[in-house]
Coordinates of N, CA and C in Angstrom, one line a residue:
Chain A
G1 N -99.9 -150.4 -9.0 CA -99.9 -151.2 -7.7 C -99.0 -150.1 -6.9
Q2 N -99.0 -150.5 -5.6 CA -98.4 -149.5 -4.5 C -96.7 -149.7 -5.1
Q3 N -96.2 -148.4 -4.7 CA -94.8 -148.2 -4.9 C -94.2 -147.7 -3.7
V4 N -93.1 -148.1 -3.3 CA -92.2 -147.5 -2.3 C -90.9 -147.1 -2.9
M5 N -90.7 -145.8 -2.9 CA -89.5 -145.0 -3.6 C -88.4 -144.8 -2.5
Q6 N -87.3 -145.2 -2.7 CA -86.3 -144.7 -1.7 C -85.3 -143.9 -2.4
I7 N -84.9 -142.6 -1.9 CA -83.7 -142.0 -2.3 C -82.9 -141.4 -1.0
P8 N -81.5 -141.3 -1.4 CA -80.8 -141.6 -2.6 C -80.6 -143.1 -2.8
Q9 N -80.2 -143.6 -3.8 CA -80.0 -145.0 -4.2 C -78.4 -145.4 -3.5
Y10 N -77.5 -144.4 -3.5 CA -76.3 -144.4 -3.0 C -75.9 -143.3 -2.3
Q11 N -75.0 -143.6 -1.3 CA -74.5 -142.4 -0.4 C -73.3 -142.6 0.1
H12 N -72.1 -141.8 -0.2 CA -70.9 -141.9 0.3 C -70.7 -140.8 1.2
V13 N -70.3 -141.0 2.5 CA -70.2 -140.1 3.5 C -68.8 -140.2 4.2
Q14 N -68.2 -139.2 4.7 CA -66.9 -139.2 5.5 C -67.3 -139.5 6.7
E15 N -66.6 -140.3 7.5 CA -67.0 -140.8 8.8 C -67.2 -139.5 9.6
G16 N -68.1 -139.5 10.5 CA -68.5 -138.5 11.3 C -69.5 -137.5 10.7
E17 N -69.7 -137.5 9.5 CA -70.8 -136.9 8.8 C -72.2 -137.4 9.1
D18 N -73.3 -136.6 9.0 CA -74.6 -137.2 9.0 C -75.0 -137.9 7.6
F19 N -76.1 -138.6 7.7 CA -76.6 -139.2 6.6 C -78.1 -139.2 6.8
T20 N -78.9 -139.1 5.6 CA -80.5 -139.2 5.8 C -80.7 -140.0 4.5
T21 N -81.7 -141.0 4.5 CA -82.5 -141.6 3.5 C -83.9 -141.3 3.6
Y22 N -84.7 -141.1 2.4 CA -86.1 -140.8 2.4 C -86.8 -141.9 1.7
C23 N -88.0 -142.3 2.1 CA -88.8 -143.2 1.7 C -90.2 -142.6 1.4
N24 N -90.7 -142.7 0.2 CA -92.0 -142.3 0.0 C -92.8 -143.4 -0.7
S25 N -94.2 -143.3 -0.3 CA -95.1 -144.4 -0.8 C -96.1 -143.7 -1.7
S26 N -96.6 -144.6 -2.6 CA -97.6 -144.0 -3.4 C -99.1 -143.8 -2.7
T27 N -99.1 -144.9 -1.7 CA -100.4 -144.8 -0.8 C -99.9 -144.6 0.6
T28 N -101.3 -144.3 1.5 CA -101.0 -144.1 2.8 C -100.7 -145.5 3.4
L29 N -99.7 -145.4 4.3 CA -99.3 -146.7 4.9 C -100.0 -146.9 6.3
S30 N -100.3 -148.1 6.7 CA -100.7 -148.4 8.3 C -99.5 -148.4 9.1
N31 N -98.5 -148.7 8.7 CA -97.1 -148.7 9.3 C -95.9 -148.8 8.2
I32 N -94.8 -148.4 8.8 CA -93.6 -148.4 8.1 C -92.5 -149.0 8.8
Q33 N -91.9 -150.0 8.3 CA -90.6 -150.7 8.9 C -89.5 -150.2 8.1
W34 N -88.3 -150.4 9.0 CA -87.1 -150.1 8.4 C -86.1 -151.3 8.9
Y35 N -85.4 -151.6 7.8 CA -84.4 -152.7 7.7 C -83.1 -152.3 7.4
K36 N -82.0 -153.1 7.9 CA -80.6 -152.8 7.6 C -79.9 -154.1 7.1
Q37 N -79.3 -153.9 5.8 CA -78.6 -155.3 5.4 C -77.0 -154.7 5.3
R38 N -76.3 -155.4 6.1 CA -74.9 -155.4 6.1 C -74.4 -156.1 4.7
P39 N -73.4 -155.6 4.2 CA -72.7 -156.3 3.3 C -72.5 -157.9 3.4
G40 N -73.2 -158.6 2.5 CA -73.0 -159.9 2.5 C -73.8 -160.7 3.7
G41 N -74.6 -159.7 4.3 CA -75.7 -160.4 5.1 C -77.1 -160.2 4.7
H42 N -78.1 -160.6 5.7 CA -79.5 -160.6 5.4 C -80.1 -159.4 6.0
P43 N -81.4 -158.9 5.6 CA -81.9 -157.7 6.1 C -82.3 -158.0 7.6
V44 N -82.1 -157.1 8.5 CA -82.4 -157.0 10.0 C -83.4 -155.8 10.3
F45 N -84.2 -156.4 11.0 CA -85.2 -155.3 11.6 C -84.7 -154.2 12.5
L46 N -84.9 -153.0 11.9 CA -84.4 -151.8 12.9 C -85.6 -151.3 13.8
I47 N -86.8 -151.1 13.0 CA -87.8 -150.3 13.7 C -89.1 -150.3 13.2
Q48 N -90.2 -150.3 13.7 CA -91.6 -149.8 13.1 C -92.1 -148.7 13.6
L49 N -92.7 -147.8 12.8 CA -93.5 -146.7 13.0 C -94.9 -146.8 12.6
V50 N -95.7 -146.2 13.5 CA -97.2 -146.5 13.2 C -98.1 -145.4 13.2
K51 N -97.6 -144.4 14.1 CA -98.5 -143.1 14.1 C -98.1 -142.1 13.3
S52 N -99.0 -141.2 12.8 CA -98.8 -140.2 11.9 C -97.8 -139.2 12.8
G53 N -96.9 -138.6 12.0 CA -95.8 -137.9 12.7 C -95.0 -138.3 13.6
E54 N -94.9 -139.7 13.9 CA -94.2 -140.5 15.0 C -92.7 -140.2 14.6
V55 N -92.0 -140.0 15.9 CA -90.5 -139.9 15.8 C -89.8 -140.8 16.8
K56 N -89.0 -141.7 16.4 CA -88.3 -142.6 17.4 C -86.8 -142.5 17.2
K57 N -86.1 -142.8 18.3 CA -84.6 -142.6 18.3 C -84.1 -144.0 18.7
Q58 N -83.0 -144.4 18.1 CA -82.2 -145.5 18.7 C -80.7 -144.9 18.4
K59 N -80.4 -144.6 19.7 CA -79.0 -144.0 19.9 C -78.7 -142.8 18.8
R60 N -77.9 -143.2 17.7 CA -77.5 -142.0 16.6 C -78.6 -142.0 15.5
L61 N -79.6 -143.0 15.5 CA -80.6 -143.1 14.4 C -81.8 -142.4 15.0
T62 N -82.4 -141.7 13.9 CA -83.7 -141.0 14.2 C -84.7 -141.4 13.0
F63 N -85.7 -141.9 13.3 CA -86.7 -142.4 12.5 C -88.0 -141.5 12.4
Q64 N -88.6 -141.1 11.3 CA -89.8 -140.3 11.2 C -90.8 -140.7 10.4
F65 N -92.0 -140.5 10.8 CA -93.1 -141.1 9.9 C -93.9 -139.7 9.6
G66 N -94.1 -139.5 8.3 CA -94.8 -138.2 8.0 C -96.2 -138.1 8.5
E67 N -96.8 -137.0 8.6 CA -97.9 -136.7 8.9 C -99.1 -137.5 8.1
A68 N -98.8 -137.3 6.9 CA -99.7 -138.0 5.9 C -99.5 -139.7 5.9
K69 N -98.5 -140.1 6.6 CA -98.3 -141.5 6.6 C -98.0 -142.1 5.2
K70 N -97.4 -141.2 4.4 CA -96.9 -141.6 2.8 C -95.4 -141.5 3.0
N71 N -94.8 -141.0 3.9 CA -93.3 -140.8 3.7 C -92.6 -141.1 5.2
S72 N -91.4 -141.3 5.0 CA -90.6 -141.6 6.1 C -89.1 -141.3 6.0
S73 N -88.5 -141.1 7.0 CA -86.8 -140.7 6.7 C -86.2 -141.5 7.9
L74 N -85.0 -141.7 7.7 CA -84.1 -142.2 8.6 C -82.9 -141.4 8.6
H75 N -82.5 -140.9 9.6 CA -81.3 -139.9 9.8 C -80.3 -140.6 10.8
I76 N -79.0 -140.5 10.3 CA -77.9 -141.0 11.1 C -77.0 -139.9 11.5
T77 N -76.8 -139.7 12.7 CA -75.9 -138.6 13.1 C -74.4 -139.0 13.4
A78 N -73.5 -138.4 12.8 CA -72.2 -138.7 13.0 C -71.9 -140.3 12.7
T79 N -71.9 -140.7 11.3 CA -71.8 -141.9 10.9 C -70.5 -142.6 11.4
Q80 N -70.5 -143.8 11.6 CA -69.5 -144.8 11.9 C -69.3 -145.7 10.8
T81 N -68.1 -146.4 10.9 CA -68.1 -147.4 9.7 C -68.8 -148.6 10.1
T82 N -69.4 -148.9 11.3 CA -70.3 -149.9 11.5 C -71.7 -149.5 11.0
D83 N -72.0 -148.3 10.4 CA -73.3 -148.0 9.9 C -73.3 -148.4 8.4
V84 N -72.2 -149.0 7.8 CA -72.2 -149.3 6.4 C -73.3 -150.5 6.1
G85 N -73.9 -150.1 4.9 CA -74.9 -151.3 4.7 C -76.0 -150.6 3.7
T86 N -77.0 -151.3 3.6 CA -78.1 -150.9 2.7 C -79.2 -150.8 3.7
Y87 N -80.0 -149.6 3.5 CA -81.1 -149.4 4.5 C -82.2 -149.4 3.6
F88 N -83.3 -150.3 4.2 CA -84.7 -150.5 3.3 C -85.8 -150.0 4.1
C89 N -86.7 -149.3 3.5 CA -88.1 -149.3 4.1 C -89.1 -150.0 3.5
A90 N -89.9 -150.4 4.3 CA -91.0 -151.4 3.6 C -92.3 -151.0 4.2
G91 N -93.3 -151.0 3.5 CA -94.7 -150.8 3.9 C -95.8 -151.9 3.5
P92 N -96.8 -152.0 4.3 CA -97.7 -153.1 3.9 C -98.6 -152.7 2.7
R93 N -98.7 -153.6 1.9 CA -99.6 -153.2 0.7 C -101.0 -153.3 1.2
A94 N -102.0 -152.3 0.8 CA -103.2 -152.2 1.4 C -104.1 -153.3 1.1
G95 N -104.8 -153.9 2.2 CA -105.6 -155.2 1.9 C -104.8 -156.5 1.8
S96 N -103.5 -156.4 2.0 CA -102.6 -157.5 1.9 C -101.7 -157.6 3.0
Y97 N -101.1 -158.9 3.3 CA -100.2 -159.1 4.2 C -98.7 -158.8 3.6
Q98 N -98.8 -158.7 2.4 CA -97.4 -158.4 1.8 C -96.7 -157.0 2.2
L99 N -95.4 -157.1 2.4 CA -94.6 -155.9 2.5 C -94.0 -155.6 1.3
T100 N -94.1 -154.3 1.0 CA -93.6 -153.7 -0.2 C -92.2 -153.1 0.1
F101 N -91.0 -153.5 -0.3 CA -89.6 -152.9 0.3 C -89.3 -151.8 -0.9
G102 N -88.9 -151.0 -0.4 CA -88.2 -149.9 -1.2 C -86.8 -150.5 -1.8
K103 N -86.2 -150.1 -2.8 CA -84.9 -150.4 -3.3 C -83.7 -150.5 -2.3
G104 N -83.8 -149.6 -1.4 CA -82.8 -149.3 -0.5 C -81.8 -148.3 -0.7
T105 N -81.3 -147.8 0.4 CA -80.2 -146.7 0.1 C -78.9 -147.3 0.5
K106 N -78.1 -147.5 -0.1 CA -76.7 -148.0 0.1 C -75.6 -147.1 0.7
L107 N -75.1 -147.2 2.0 CA -74.4 -146.2 2.5 C -72.9 -146.8 2.7
S108 N -72.1 -145.9 2.2 CA -70.6 -146.1 2.4 C -70.2 -145.2 3.2
V109 N -69.1 -145.6 4.2 CA -68.7 -144.7 5.1 C -67.1 -144.7 5.0
I110 N -66.5 -143.5 4.5 CA -65.1 -143.4 4.3 C -64.5 -143.0 5.7
P111 N -63.5 -143.9 6.1 CA -62.8 -143.6 7.5 C -61.9 -142.5 7.3
Chain B
D1 N -78.0 -163.9 14.9 CA -78.8 -165.0 14.5 C -80.1 -164.6 14.7
S2 N -81.0 -164.7 13.6 CA -82.4 -164.4 13.7 C -83.1 -165.5 14.1
G3 N -82.6 -166.7 13.9 CA -83.3 -167.9 14.4 C -84.0 -168.6 13.2
V4 N -83.9 -167.9 12.1 CA -84.4 -168.6 10.8 C -83.2 -169.2 10.0
T5 N -83.4 -170.5 9.6 CA -82.4 -171.2 8.9 C -82.9 -171.5 7.6
Q6 N -82.0 -171.4 6.6 CA -81.8 -171.8 5.3 C -81.0 -172.6 4.8
T7 N -81.4 -173.5 3.9 CA -80.4 -174.6 3.4 C -80.8 -174.7 1.8
P8 N -79.9 -174.9 0.9 CA -78.4 -174.7 1.2 C -78.0 -173.3 1.2
K9 N -76.8 -173.0 1.5 CA -76.1 -171.7 1.6 C -75.9 -171.1 0.0
H10 N -75.4 -172.0 -0.7 CA -75.1 -171.7 -2.1 C -75.5 -172.9 -2.9
L11 N -75.8 -172.6 -4.3 CA -76.4 -173.6 -5.1 C -76.0 -173.2 -6.4
I12 N -75.4 -174.0 -7.1 CA -75.0 -173.7 -8.6 C -75.5 -174.7 -9.3
T13 N -76.3 -174.5 -10.4 CA -76.9 -175.3 -11.4 C -76.9 -174.8 -12.8
A14 N -77.7 -175.6 -13.6 CA -77.5 -175.3 -15.0 C -79.0 -174.8 -15.4
T15 N -79.0 -174.3 -16.6 CA -80.3 -173.8 -17.1 C -81.1 -175.0 -17.4
G16 N -82.3 -174.8 -17.2 CA -83.2 -175.9 -17.3 C -83.6 -176.8 -16.1
Q17 N -82.7 -176.7 -15.2 CA -82.9 -177.5 -14.1 C -83.9 -177.1 -13.1
R18 N -84.1 -178.1 -12.1 CA -85.0 -177.8 -10.9 C -84.3 -177.8 -9.6
V19 N -84.3 -176.8 -8.7 CA -84.0 -176.8 -7.3 C -84.9 -176.5 -6.3
T20 N -84.6 -177.1 -5.1 CA -85.5 -176.8 -3.9 C -84.7 -176.0 -2.9
L21 N -85.3 -174.9 -2.4 CA -84.6 -174.2 -1.3 C -85.4 -174.7 0.0
R22 N -84.9 -174.6 1.0 CA -85.5 -175.0 2.4 C -85.3 -173.9 3.3
C23 N -86.4 -173.5 4.1 CA -86.5 -172.7 5.3 C -87.1 -173.0 6.5
S24 N -86.5 -173.2 7.6 CA -86.8 -173.2 8.8 C -87.4 -172.0 9.6
P25 N -88.6 -171.8 10.0 CA -88.9 -170.3 10.6 C -88.4 -170.4 12.0
R26 N -88.5 -169.2 12.6 CA -88.2 -169.3 14.1 C -89.1 -170.0 14.9
S27 N -88.6 -170.6 16.0 CA -89.6 -171.4 16.8 C -90.8 -170.5 17.3
G28 N -91.9 -170.9 17.0 CA -93.4 -170.3 17.4 C -93.9 -169.4 16.1
D29 N -93.1 -169.1 15.1 CA -93.6 -168.4 14.0 C -94.4 -169.1 13.2
L30 N -95.6 -168.5 12.7 CA -96.4 -169.4 11.7 C -96.3 -168.8 10.2
S31 N -95.9 -167.7 10.1 CA -95.7 -167.2 8.8 C -94.3 -167.2 8.2
V32 N -94.4 -167.7 7.0 CA -93.1 -167.7 6.3 C -93.2 -166.8 4.9
Y33 N -92.1 -166.0 4.6 CA -92.2 -165.2 3.5 C -91.0 -165.7 2.6
W34 N -91.2 -165.5 1.2 CA -89.9 -165.9 0.4 C -89.7 -164.6 -0.3
Y35 N -88.6 -164.2 -0.5 CA -88.2 -162.9 -1.2 C -87.0 -163.5 -2.1
Q36 N -87.0 -162.6 -3.4 CA -85.8 -162.8 -4.3 C -85.2 -161.4 -4.3
Q37 N -83.9 -161.5 -4.1 CA -82.9 -160.2 -4.1 C -81.9 -160.3 -5.3
S38 N -82.3 -159.6 -6.3 CA -81.3 -159.5 -7.5 C -80.5 -158.2 -7.2
L39 N -79.4 -158.0 -8.1 CA -78.4 -156.9 -7.8 C -79.2 -155.6 -8.0
D40 N -79.9 -155.4 -8.9 CA -80.4 -154.1 -9.1 C -82.1 -154.0 -8.8
Q41 N -82.5 -155.1 -8.4 CA -84.1 -155.2 -8.1 C -84.4 -155.1 -6.5
G42 N -83.7 -155.0 -5.6 CA -84.0 -154.7 -4.3 C -84.6 -156.2 -4.0
L43 N -85.5 -156.2 -2.9 CA -86.0 -157.4 -2.3 C -87.4 -157.4 -3.1
Q44 N -87.7 -158.5 -3.7 CA -88.9 -158.8 -4.4 C -89.6 -159.9 -3.7
F45 N -91.0 -159.4 -3.3 CA -91.7 -160.4 -2.4 C -92.2 -161.5 -3.3
L46 N -92.0 -162.7 -3.0 CA -92.5 -163.8 -4.1 C -94.0 -164.5 -3.4
I47 N -93.9 -165.0 -2.1 CA -95.0 -165.5 -1.6 C -95.1 -165.6 0.0
Q48 N -96.1 -165.7 0.5 CA -96.3 -165.9 1.9 C -97.1 -167.2 2.4
Y49 N -97.0 -167.8 3.3 CA -97.5 -169.1 3.7 C -97.8 -168.7 5.3
Y50 N -99.0 -169.0 5.8 CA -99.3 -168.9 7.2 C -99.9 -170.1 7.5
N51 N -99.4 -170.6 8.6 CA -99.9 -172.0 9.2 C -100.1 -173.2 8.2
G52 N -99.4 -173.2 7.1 CA -99.6 -174.1 6.1 C -100.3 -173.6 4.8
E53 N -101.0 -172.5 5.0 CA -101.7 -172.1 3.8 C -101.2 -170.9 3.1
E54 N -101.6 -170.8 2.0 CA -101.0 -169.7 1.1 C -101.8 -168.3 1.4
R55 N -101.0 -167.3 1.9 CA -101.7 -166.0 2.4 C -101.6 -165.0 1.2
A56 N -100.4 -164.9 0.7 CA -100.2 -163.8 -0.1 C -99.2 -164.2 -1.1
K57 N -99.6 -163.7 -2.4 CA -98.7 -164.0 -3.6 C -98.3 -162.6 -4.2
G58 N -96.9 -162.5 -4.6 CA -96.3 -161.4 -5.2 C -96.0 -161.7 -6.7
N59 N -94.8 -161.2 -6.9 CA -94.3 -161.5 -8.3 C -93.7 -162.8 -8.4
I60 N -94.2 -163.8 -8.1 CA -93.9 -165.2 -8.3 C -94.1 -165.8 -9.7
L61 N -93.1 -166.2 -10.5 CA -93.2 -167.0 -11.8 C -94.0 -168.0 -11.6
E62 N -94.6 -168.6 -12.7 CA -95.3 -169.9 -12.8 C -94.5 -171.2 -12.6
R63 N -93.1 -170.9 -13.0 CA -92.2 -172.0 -12.9 C -91.7 -172.2 -11.2
F64 N -92.2 -171.2 -10.5 CA -91.8 -171.4 -9.1 C -93.1 -171.8 -8.3
S65 N -92.9 -172.5 -7.4 CA -93.8 -173.0 -6.3 C -93.3 -173.0 -5.0
A66 N -94.1 -173.0 -4.0 CA -93.7 -173.1 -2.6 C -94.7 -173.9 -1.9
Q67 N -94.3 -174.4 -0.8 CA -95.3 -175.0 0.3 C -94.8 -174.8 1.7
Q68 N -95.7 -174.9 2.6 CA -95.3 -175.0 4.0 C -96.0 -176.2 4.7
F69 N -95.0 -177.0 5.2 CA -95.4 -178.2 5.8 C -96.0 -178.1 7.2
P70 N -96.8 -179.3 7.7 CA -97.3 -179.1 9.0 C -96.3 -178.7 10.1
D71 N -95.1 -179.1 10.0 CA -93.9 -178.5 11.0 C -93.6 -177.2 10.8
L72 N -94.3 -176.6 9.9 CA -94.1 -175.2 9.3 C -92.8 -174.9 8.6
H73 N -91.9 -175.7 8.3 CA -91.0 -175.4 7.4 C -91.4 -175.1 6.0
S74 N -90.7 -174.6 5.2 CA -91.1 -174.3 3.9 C -90.2 -174.6 3.0
E75 N -90.6 -174.8 1.7 CA -89.8 -175.1 0.6 C -90.2 -174.2 -0.7
L76 N -89.2 -173.8 -1.2 CA -89.4 -172.9 -2.5 C -88.8 -173.9 -3.7
N77 N -89.7 -174.3 -4.7 CA -89.3 -174.9 -5.8 C -89.1 -174.0 -7.0
L78 N -88.0 -174.3 -7.6 CA -87.6 -173.3 -8.9 C -87.2 -174.3 -9.9
S79 N -88.1 -174.2 -11.0 CA -87.9 -175.1 -12.1 C -87.7 -174.5 -13.4
S80 N -87.3 -175.2 -14.3 CA -86.9 -174.9 -15.7 C -86.2 -173.6 -15.5
L81 N -84.9 -173.6 -14.8 CA -84.3 -172.5 -14.3 C -83.6 -171.6 -15.5
E82 N -83.5 -170.4 -15.4 CA -83.0 -169.6 -16.5 C -81.7 -168.8 -15.8
L83 N -81.1 -168.1 -16.8 CA -79.8 -167.4 -16.1 C -80.5 -166.3 -15.3
G84 N -81.5 -165.7 -15.6 CA -82.1 -164.6 -15.0 C -82.6 -165.0 -13.4
D85 N -82.7 -166.2 -13.2 CA -83.1 -166.7 -12.0 C -82.1 -166.3 -11.0
S86 N -80.7 -166.3 -11.5 CA -79.6 -166.4 -10.4 C -80.0 -165.0 -9.4
A87 N -80.0 -165.2 -8.2 CA -80.2 -164.3 -7.1 C -79.8 -164.9 -5.7
L88 N -80.3 -163.9 -4.9 CA -80.2 -164.4 -3.4 C -81.6 -164.5 -3.2
Y89 N -82.0 -165.7 -2.5 CA -83.5 -166.0 -2.2 C -83.4 -166.2 -0.6
F90 N -84.2 -165.1 -0.1 CA -84.3 -165.0 1.5 C -85.7 -165.6 1.8
C91 N -85.6 -166.2 3.0 CA -86.9 -166.5 3.7 C -87.0 -165.8 5.0
A92 N -88.0 -165.3 5.4 CA -88.4 -164.6 6.5 C -89.5 -165.1 7.2
S93 N -89.6 -165.0 8.6 CA -90.7 -165.5 9.4 C -91.2 -164.5 10.1
S94 N -92.5 -164.6 10.7 CA -93.1 -163.7 11.7 C -94.1 -164.5 12.3
P95 N -94.3 -164.0 13.6 CA -95.3 -164.8 14.5 C -96.7 -165.1 14.1
L96 N -97.3 -164.0 13.3 CA -98.7 -164.0 12.8 C -98.6 -163.9 11.4
A97 N -99.7 -163.2 10.9 CA -99.6 -162.9 9.5 C -100.2 -161.4 9.2
G98 N -100.1 -160.6 10.3 CA -100.6 -159.0 10.2 C -99.6 -158.5 9.3
D99 N -99.9 -157.3 8.9 CA -99.0 -156.3 8.2 C -98.2 -155.6 9.2
A100 N -98.5 -155.7 10.3 CA -97.7 -155.0 11.3 C -96.5 -155.8 11.8
D101 N -96.5 -157.1 11.3 CA -95.4 -158.0 12.0 C -94.2 -157.6 11.4
T102 N -93.1 -157.8 12.6 CA -91.7 -157.7 12.1 C -91.4 -159.0 11.5
Q103 N -90.5 -158.9 10.4 CA -90.0 -160.1 9.6 C -88.7 -160.5 10.0
Y104 N -88.5 -161.6 10.5 CA -87.1 -162.1 10.7 C -86.4 -162.8 9.5
F105 N -85.3 -162.4 8.9 CA -84.9 -163.0 7.7 C -83.9 -163.9 8.0
G106 N -83.8 -165.0 7.2 CA -82.7 -166.0 7.2 C -81.4 -165.5 6.5
P107 N -80.4 -166.2 6.5 CA -79.2 -166.0 5.8 C -79.2 -166.0 4.6
G108 N -80.2 -166.4 3.9 CA -80.4 -166.6 2.5 C -79.7 -167.9 1.7
T109 N -80.2 -168.1 0.4 CA -79.5 -169.1 -0.4 C -79.1 -168.2 -1.6
R110 N -78.0 -168.5 -2.1 CA -77.3 -167.8 -3.4 C -77.4 -168.8 -4.2
L111 N -78.3 -168.5 -5.3 CA -78.6 -169.3 -6.5 C -77.8 -169.0 -7.6
T112 N -76.8 -169.7 -8.3 CA -76.2 -169.3 -9.6 C -76.6 -170.4 -10.5
V113 N -77.3 -169.8 -11.7 CA -77.6 -170.5 -12.7 C -76.6 -170.5 -13.9
L114 N -76.0 -171.3 -14.4 CA -75.1 -171.2 -15.6 C -75.5 -171.7 -16.8

């Protein structure tokens, strides 16, 4: 079945450093979504990418969708302690309404 | 606050028991999704309902069942509970049933099976 892999699983950065998480799907995706889950919280929708090669920015966050629509990345510039949490990518399973989530990248920011 | 409510917040029970988790979607949302989140398993999709009907099924055990009522709230029933069922259970809702829909997650129910 469809698999969505995320790397790295954990990332510890010094405050002010950049951070990137990568998402790879075993199948082509019609779209990809990114969610953030703060410690003790619930996943919160960040963004959706639909077009091949699409790049979207939200302040210090940059999201990319690969040309083949099988991979995506989230880059955070100059991390802050408020960026702490687990970042999940999710893609729809082909022919289904089901979203398949990656296992997430847990980001720790050292002040 | 996503607008999705889940009760109870915490649930502690014993093996072999049965529990019911409740979810109320955001106003106007027709789809409800249930997920299980264990420590090392990420978010596992269990089941989706759209306007009262089952729309998609994931890795949901036969001991688990769900339904969506006419007022669109949903319940997840977990029976013959095992230690391994201890997890966070999230409900999410979306306006429709398309795969492009953003999902809005509730605060979750933490289930502990002793």
